[in-house]
Coordinates of C-alpha atoms and ligand atoms in Angstrom, one line a residue:
M1 CA 20.0 -29.1 182.3
N2 CA 20.2 -32.1 184.6
N3 CA 18.3 -31.3 187.8
N4 CA 19.1 -34.6 189.5
M5 CA 19.7 -33.8 193.2
S6 CA 20.6 -37.2 194.5
G7 CA 23.7 -37.2 196.5
K8 CA 23.8 -33.4 196.7
G9 CA 24.0 -31.5 200.0
Q10 CA 21.1 -29.6 201.7
Q11 CA 22.3 -26.2 200.6
T12 CA 22.7 -27.2 197.0
K13 CA 19.2 -28.8 197.1
A14 CA 17.7 -25.7 198.7
I15 CA 19.0 -23.6 195.9
H16 CA 18.5 -25.8 192.9
A17 CA 15.9 -28.5 193.6
G18 CA 12.6 -27.9 191.7
E19 CA 14.1 -25.2 189.5
S20 CA 15.7 -25.2 186.1
P21 CA 16.1 -22.4 183.6
E22 CA 12.8 -22.1 181.7
N23 CA 12.8 -23.1 178.1
Q24 CA 11.9 -19.9 176.2
N25 CA 14.5 -17.3 177.3
K26 CA 16.6 -19.4 179.7
A27 CA 15.9 -17.1 182.7
S28 CA 18.1 -18.3 185.6
A29 CA 15.6 -17.4 188.3
P30 CA 12.1 -19.1 188.4
H31 CA 9.2 -17.3 186.8
I32 CA 6.0 -16.7 188.7
C33 CA 3.0 -18.3 186.9
M34 CA 0.1 -16.3 188.2
S35 CA -2.4 -17.9 185.8
S36 CA -5.5 -19.3 187.5
T37 CA -6.4 -21.5 184.5
F38 CA -4.7 -23.2 181.6
V39 CA -5.6 -23.7 178.0
V40 CA -6.5 -27.3 177.3
D41 CA -5.8 -29.0 174.0
E42 CA -7.2 -32.4 174.7
P43 CA -10.4 -33.5 176.5
L44 CA -9.7 -33.5 180.3
S45 CA -11.9 -34.8 183.2
F46 CA -13.2 -32.0 185.5
S47 CA -13.4 -34.4 188.5
A48 CA -10.8 -34.5 191.2
N49 CA -11.4 -38.3 191.3
N50 CA -9.7 -38.6 187.9
L51 CA -6.6 -36.6 188.8
E52 CA -3.3 -38.4 188.2
P53 CA 0.1 -37.0 189.4
D54 CA 1.0 -36.4 185.7
S55 CA -2.3 -35.0 184.6
P56 CA -2.0 -31.8 182.3
L57 CA -2.5 -28.5 184.0
I58 CA -6.1 -27.3 184.1
Y59 CA -6.7 -25.0 187.0
T60 CA -4.4 -23.6 189.8
R61 CA -6.6 -25.1 192.6
W62 CA -5.5 -28.5 191.1
A63 CA -1.9 -27.7 190.3
N64 CA 0.3 -24.8 189.1
P65 CA 3.9 -24.7 187.8
T66 CA 5.2 -22.3 190.4
I67 CA 3.6 -24.2 193.3
A68 CA 4.9 -27.5 191.8
Q69 CA 8.5 -26.1 191.9
L70 CA 8.1 -25.3 195.6
E71 CA 6.6 -28.8 196.2
E72 CA 9.5 -30.4 194.5
K73 CA 12.1 -28.4 196.4
L74 CA 10.6 -29.3 199.8
A75 CA 10.1 -33.0 198.9
T76 CA 13.8 -33.0 197.9
L77 CA 14.9 -31.4 201.1
E78 CA 12.9 -33.9 203.1
N79 CA 13.9 -36.9 201.0
A80 CA 10.2 -37.6 200.5
E81 CA 8.4 -39.0 197.5
S82 CA 5.9 -36.1 197.2
C83 CA 4.7 -32.8 198.6
V84 CA 1.5 -30.9 198.5
A85 CA 1.6 -27.1 199.3
F86 CA -1.3 -25.3 201.0
S87 CA -2.3 -21.7 201.8
S88 CA -1.1 -22.0 205.4
G89 CA 0.1 -24.5 208.0
M90 CA -3.4 -24.8 209.4
A91 CA -4.8 -25.6 205.9
A92 CA -2.2 -28.4 205.7
S93 CA -3.1 -29.7 209.2
S94 CA -6.9 -29.5 208.7
S95 CA -6.6 -31.2 205.3
I96 CA -4.8 -34.2 206.8
L97 CA -7.3 -34.6 209.6
L98 CA -10.4 -34.2 207.4
S99 CA -9.1 -36.0 204.3
L100 CA -7.5 -39.1 205.9
L101 CA -9.7 -39.9 208.9
N102 CA -13.3 -41.3 208.9
Q103 CA -16.2 -41.4 211.3
G104 CA -15.4 -43.8 214.1
D105 CA -11.6 -43.2 213.9
H106 CA -9.4 -42.1 216.8
V107 CA -6.3 -40.0 216.9
V108 CA -3.6 -39.8 219.6
I109 CA -2.3 -36.2 219.5
S110 CA 0.3 -34.3 221.5
N111 CA -1.2 -32.2 224.2
T112 CA 1.0 -29.1 223.8
N113 CA 0.6 -28.6 220.1
Y114 CA 0.2 -25.4 218.2
P115 CA -3.1 -24.3 219.7
G116 CA -5.0 -24.2 216.4
T117 CA -4.2 -27.9 215.9
A118 CA -5.2 -28.7 219.5
E119 CA -8.5 -26.9 219.0
I120 CA -9.5 -28.5 215.7
A121 CA -8.8 -32.0 217.1
R122 CA -10.8 -31.3 220.3
D123 CA -13.6 -29.1 218.9
T124 CA -14.1 -29.9 215.2
L125 CA -13.3 -33.6 214.8
P126 CA -16.0 -34.9 217.2
R127 CA -18.6 -33.2 215.0
F128 CA -17.6 -35.7 212.3
G129 CA -17.5 -38.7 214.7
I130 CA -13.7 -38.7 215.2
Q131 CA -12.3 -38.7 218.7
S132 CA -8.8 -37.7 219.9
T133 CA -6.8 -38.3 223.0
P134 CA -4.3 -35.6 223.8
V135 CA -1.1 -36.9 225.5
D136 CA 2.5 -35.9 226.1
T137 CA 4.0 -37.6 223.1
S138 CA 7.5 -37.1 224.5
S139 CA 6.5 -40.1 226.7
L140 CA 6.3 -43.2 224.6
D141 CA 4.5 -44.9 227.4
D142 CA 1.8 -42.2 227.3
I143 CA 1.4 -42.8 223.5
R144 CA 1.1 -46.5 224.0
A145 CA -1.4 -46.2 226.8
A146 CA -3.6 -43.9 224.6
I147 CA -3.8 -46.3 221.7
Q148 CA -7.3 -47.8 221.1
Q149 CA -8.4 -50.4 218.7
N150 CA -9.7 -47.7 216.3
T151 CA -6.6 -45.5 216.5
K152 CA -5.7 -44.5 212.9
M153 CA -3.3 -41.6 213.5
I154 CA -0.6 -40.5 215.9
W155 CA 0.1 -36.8 215.7
T156 CA 3.2 -35.2 217.2
E157 CA 4.8 -31.8 217.1
T158 CA 8.6 -31.9 217.7
P159 CA 10.0 -29.7 219.1
S160 CA 6.6 -28.8 220.4
N161 CA 5.2 -25.3 220.9
L162 CA 6.4 -23.6 224.0
L163 CA 7.5 -26.4 226.2
L164 CA 9.9 -27.5 223.4
R165 CA 9.3 -31.2 224.2
I166 CA 11.0 -33.6 221.8
T167 CA 9.2 -36.7 220.6
N168 CA 11.3 -39.7 219.6
I169 CA 10.2 -40.0 216.0
A170 CA 11.7 -43.4 215.3
A171 CA 10.1 -45.0 218.4
A172 CA 6.8 -43.3 217.7
A173 CA 6.9 -44.7 214.2
E174 CA 7.3 -48.2 215.5
I175 CA 4.3 -47.8 217.7
A176 CA 2.3 -46.4 214.7
Q177 CA 3.4 -49.3 212.5
Q178 CA 2.3 -51.9 215.1
Q179 CA -1.1 -50.3 215.1
D180 CA -1.2 -49.7 211.4
A181 CA -1.7 -46.0 212.1
I182 CA -0.3 -43.0 210.2
L183 CA 2.4 -41.1 212.1
V184 CA 2.2 -37.3 211.4
V185 CA 5.0 -35.1 212.5
D186 CA 4.7 -31.3 212.6
S187 CA 8.3 -30.4 212.0
T188 CA 7.8 -26.7 211.7
F189 CA 10.2 -25.8 214.6
A190 CA 12.9 -28.3 213.3
T191 CA 12.8 -27.7 209.5
P192 CA 14.4 -30.2 207.1
V193 CA 17.8 -28.8 208.1
A194 CA 17.5 -30.3 211.6
T195 CA 15.4 -33.5 211.1
N196 CA 14.1 -35.6 208.2
P197 CA 11.1 -37.4 209.9
I198 CA 10.4 -39.5 206.8
E199 CA 13.8 -41.1 207.1
L200 CA 13.0 -41.9 210.8
G201 CA 9.8 -43.7 209.8
A202 CA 7.1 -40.9 209.9
D203 CA 4.4 -41.2 207.3
L204 CA 3.6 -37.5 206.8
V205 CA 5.4 -34.3 207.8
I206 CA 3.8 -30.9 208.1
H207 CA 5.5 -27.6 207.8
S208 CA 4.1 -24.1 208.3
L209 CA 6.0 -22.5 205.5
T210 CA 5.1 -19.2 207.1
K211 CA 7.9 -19.8 209.6
Y212 CA 11.5 -20.9 209.0
I213 CA 11.1 -22.2 205.5
G214 CA 9.8 -18.9 204.0
G215 CA 11.8 -17.2 206.7
H216 CA 11.1 -13.5 205.9
G217 CA 7.6 -12.9 207.3
D218 CA 6.0 -11.9 204.1
A219 CA 4.0 -15.0 203.0
L220 CA 1.7 -17.6 204.6
G221 CA 2.0 -21.1 203.4
G222 CA 1.9 -24.8 204.5
A223 CA 2.9 -28.1 203.2
V224 CA 2.7 -31.9 203.7
V225 CA 5.3 -34.3 202.5
G226 CA 5.2 -38.1 202.4
R227 CA 4.3 -41.0 200.2
Q228 CA 2.2 -40.2 197.1
E229 CA -0.4 -42.8 198.3
L230 CA -1.1 -40.5 201.3
T231 CA -0.5 -37.0 199.8
G232 CA -2.8 -37.8 196.7
P233 CA -6.0 -37.6 198.8
L234 CA -4.7 -34.3 200.3
R235 CA -4.5 -32.8 196.8
G236 CA -7.9 -34.3 195.8
E237 CA -9.8 -33.3 198.9
G238 CA -7.7 -30.7 200.8
L239 CA -6.9 -28.6 197.8
I240 CA -9.5 -29.3 195.2
H241 CA -12.5 -29.6 197.5
Y242 CA -11.6 -27.6 200.6
G243 CA -9.7 -25.1 198.5
G244 CA -6.7 -24.2 200.7
V245 CA -4.5 -23.5 197.7
I246 CA -1.4 -21.3 198.1
S247 CA -1.1 -18.2 195.8
P248 CA 1.7 -18.8 193.2
F249 CA 3.1 -15.5 194.3
N250 CA 3.4 -16.7 197.9
A251 CA 4.9 -20.0 196.7
W252 CA 7.5 -18.0 194.7
L253 CA 8.4 -15.9 197.8
I254 CA 8.7 -18.9 200.0
M255 CA 10.8 -20.7 197.4
R256 CA 13.1 -17.7 197.4
G257 CA 13.4 -17.9 201.2
M258 CA 14.0 -21.6 201.1
A259 CA 17.2 -21.1 199.0
T260 CA 19.0 -19.8 202.1
L261 CA 17.3 -22.1 204.7
P262 CA 20.4 -24.1 205.6
L263 CA 22.5 -21.0 205.9
R264 CA 19.9 -19.2 208.0
M265 CA 19.4 -22.2 210.3
R266 CA 23.1 -22.1 211.2
V267 CA 22.8 -18.5 212.4
H268 CA 19.4 -19.1 214.1
Q269 CA 21.1 -21.9 216.1
E270 CA 24.2 -19.9 216.9
N271 CA 22.3 -16.8 218.0
A272 CA 19.8 -18.9 220.0
M273 CA 22.7 -20.6 221.9
S274 CA 24.2 -17.2 222.8
V275 CA 20.9 -15.8 224.0
A276 CA 20.0 -19.0 225.9
E277 CA 23.3 -18.9 227.7
Y278 CA 22.8 -15.3 228.6
L279 CA 19.3 -16.0 229.9
E280 CA 20.4 -19.1 231.9
N281 CA 22.9 -17.0 233.8
H282 CA 20.5 -14.1 234.5
P283 CA 19.3 -13.9 238.2
R284 CA 15.8 -12.8 237.1
V285 CA 15.3 -15.6 234.7
G286 CA 13.9 -18.9 236.1
R287 CA 13.7 -21.6 233.6
V288 CA 15.2 -21.6 230.1
L289 CA 14.1 -24.2 227.6
Y290 CA 16.2 -24.7 224.5
P291 CA 17.0 -28.1 223.0
G292 CA 20.6 -27.2 222.5
L293 CA 21.3 -26.5 226.2
P294 CA 22.6 -29.5 228.3
T295 CA 20.0 -28.5 230.9
H296 CA 17.1 -29.3 228.4
P297 CA 15.4 -32.4 229.8
Q298 CA 15.7 -34.2 226.5
H299 CA 19.0 -32.7 225.3
E300 CA 20.4 -36.2 224.5
L301 CA 17.4 -37.2 222.3
A302 CA 17.6 -33.7 220.7
K303 CA 21.3 -34.3 219.9
S304 CA 20.5 -37.7 218.3
Q305 CA 17.5 -36.5 216.3
M306 CA 18.3 -32.9 215.4
K307 CA 21.3 -31.8 213.3
N308 CA 20.4 -28.2 214.2
F309 CA 18.7 -27.0 217.4
S310 CA 16.8 -24.3 215.6
G311 CA 16.1 -20.8 217.1
M312 CA 13.2 -21.2 219.5
I313 CA 13.7 -20.5 223.2
S314 CA 11.1 -20.4 226.0
F315 CA 11.9 -18.8 229.4
T316 CA 10.3 -17.6 232.5
T317 CA 11.0 -14.4 234.5
D318 CA 10.2 -13.4 238.1
Q319 CA 7.7 -10.8 236.9
P320 CA 6.3 -11.9 233.5
H321 CA 3.4 -9.4 233.2
Q322 CA 5.5 -6.3 234.1
D323 CA 8.3 -7.5 231.7
A324 CA 5.8 -8.1 228.9
A325 CA 4.3 -4.7 229.3
R326 CA 7.7 -3.1 229.2
M327 CA 8.8 -5.2 226.2
M328 CA 5.9 -3.9 224.2
K329 CA 7.1 -0.3 224.7
E330 CA 10.9 -0.5 225.3
L331 CA 12.4 -3.1 223.1
E332 CA 14.4 -1.5 220.3
I333 CA 15.1 -4.4 217.9
I334 CA 13.0 -7.5 219.0
H335 CA 9.4 -7.2 217.9
Y336 CA 6.8 -8.1 220.5
A337 CA 4.7 -10.2 218.2
V338 CA 3.5 -13.8 217.5
S339 CA 4.8 -16.0 214.7
L340 CA 8.3 -17.4 214.5
G341 CA 11.2 -18.4 212.3
H342 CA 11.7 -15.1 210.5
H343 CA 14.9 -13.2 210.0
R344 CA 13.5 -10.7 212.6
S345 CA 13.4 -11.7 216.3
F346 CA 10.0 -12.0 218.0
I347 CA 9.1 -12.3 221.6
Y348 CA 5.7 -12.9 223.2
L349 CA 4.4 -13.9 226.6
M350 CA 2.2 -17.0 226.4
E351 CA 0.1 -17.0 229.5
T352 CA -0.2 -20.3 231.3
K353 CA -3.9 -19.8 232.2
D354 CA -4.8 -19.2 228.5
L355 CA -2.9 -22.2 227.3
I356 CA -3.9 -24.8 229.8
G357 CA -7.4 -23.3 230.0
S358 CA -8.7 -22.3 226.6
S359 CA -6.2 -23.8 224.2
Y360 CA -5.2 -27.2 225.7
R361 CA -7.7 -27.7 228.5
L362 CA -5.2 -29.8 230.4
K363 CA -6.4 -31.7 233.4
G364 CA -4.9 -33.3 236.5
E365 CA -1.3 -34.4 236.4
E366 CA -0.7 -32.9 232.9
R367 CA -2.0 -29.5 234.1
E368 CA 0.3 -29.6 237.1
K369 CA 3.3 -30.7 235.0
Y370 CA 2.7 -27.7 232.7
K371 CA 2.4 -25.2 235.5
A372 CA 5.5 -26.6 237.2
V373 CA 7.5 -25.7 234.1
A374 CA 5.8 -22.6 232.8
G375 CA 4.7 -20.8 236.0
E376 CA 2.4 -17.9 235.1
G377 CA 3.7 -17.8 231.6
L378 CA 6.5 -18.5 229.2
F379 CA 8.1 -16.0 226.9
R380 CA 8.4 -17.6 223.5
F381 CA 11.5 -16.1 221.9
S382 CA 12.0 -16.7 218.2
V383 CA 15.6 -15.7 217.9
G384 CA 16.3 -14.1 214.5
L385 CA 19.3 -13.4 212.4
E386 CA 20.3 -10.0 213.9
D387 CA 23.7 -9.8 215.7
A388 CA 23.5 -11.8 218.9
N389 CA 25.1 -9.0 220.9
D390 CA 22.4 -6.6 219.8
L391 CA 19.6 -9.1 220.8
I392 CA 21.2 -9.5 224.2
E393 CA 21.5 -5.7 224.6
D394 CA 17.8 -5.4 223.8
L395 CA 16.9 -8.0 226.4
R396 CA 19.1 -6.2 228.9
L397 CA 16.9 -3.1 228.6
I398 CA 14.1 -5.1 230.2
L399 CA 15.9 -7.7 232.4
D400 CA 18.8 -5.8 234.0
Ligands
LIG501 C1 4.2 -25.8 214.9 C2 3.1 -25.1 214.1 N1 2.4 -25.7 213.2 C3 1.4 -25.1 212.5 C4 1.2 -23.7 212.6 C5 0.2 -23.1 211.8 O1 0.8 -22.4 210.7 P1 0.1 -21.2 209.9 O2 0.2 -20.0 210.8 O3 1.0 -21.1 208.7 O4 -1.3 -21.6 209.6 C6 2.0 -23.0 213.5 C7 1.8 -21.6 213.7 O5 2.3 -20.9 214.5 C8 3.0 -23.7 214.3 O6 3.7 -23.0 215.3

């Protein structure tokens, strides 16, 4: 069968890329290859340093047929040369930071990232002689001002956790190129359905596959896509030496979820828009952040950079702690839980003092900017695939 996906649409790629009926009995659905090791019929080096992209299979921490199918599907959806899958989004992120940076290097990193990424940059990298400067990467001037002679990487997350800030990827890529630095984009909130950062000039793109790409809340995973020259060291160090390999079973589950990603993203967006409009008109709700709303401070940039506004909303209420306490007990459909991008809806109060204190340690003007938007805390609402009316009815139990 010809599995050439060039010129095909995203939904066709999501279903067929990386897969073809296996040779023996022509099964239409992919097999799961749960073997940890492979029988070798010619002498093979046991060193990660001698690994080539077409090396024969030897051990699943190096490569595995099911994981390779997932990698090919995601690389195809992102129009990228290559992909390496990991056991979680954090395994993917830490592998980039620890495999591609050296002692004495400097990173410019967005200051309202996923907290795990913020903490590893601030607390772990300095132990290896790598410094980072957290900035609001939605401001290109702030990125430029933070560049140092030894800046080797610019790291953005767009849309970013909680404040849903949008970074202009093409413009950030130009800054990175002038500095000969690697531009990394965490595109977990956007997914390849909304944005293809590689086409806009990014060097590496990260996804927490645990979120929209897997989409069903039953498997953790992560991935990095980009040029082979950059992903090769991630396989060699990040997988083979640090060991953050995904289980083939999880890879299979995630691949199954990916087949419906474009369809799901349409409904996530549709539902999020209905919920955002309901929230915006509610007297007890203060601020509603959703890139698809004309009131989002970067709605125009979001329109030009995102083909789908995804399903993440952040909002404030006039009594966040009481509302959160009631949500935990009284919501009937929406789960009061962390994580995002699943078919089920999740809501969670992210307290400002925790985020600007423990996670981001924002100071001065950036601290005030955050507080002005978030007040005491923002509810992060990952709008799922249930009927929008039912989600609004559930919110009414708390807000009306
Ligand atoms: C934007 C983003 N990147 C990375 C991660 C980490 O992913 P994982 O939980 O799969 O390690 C998360 C988790 O919430 C996230 O929101």
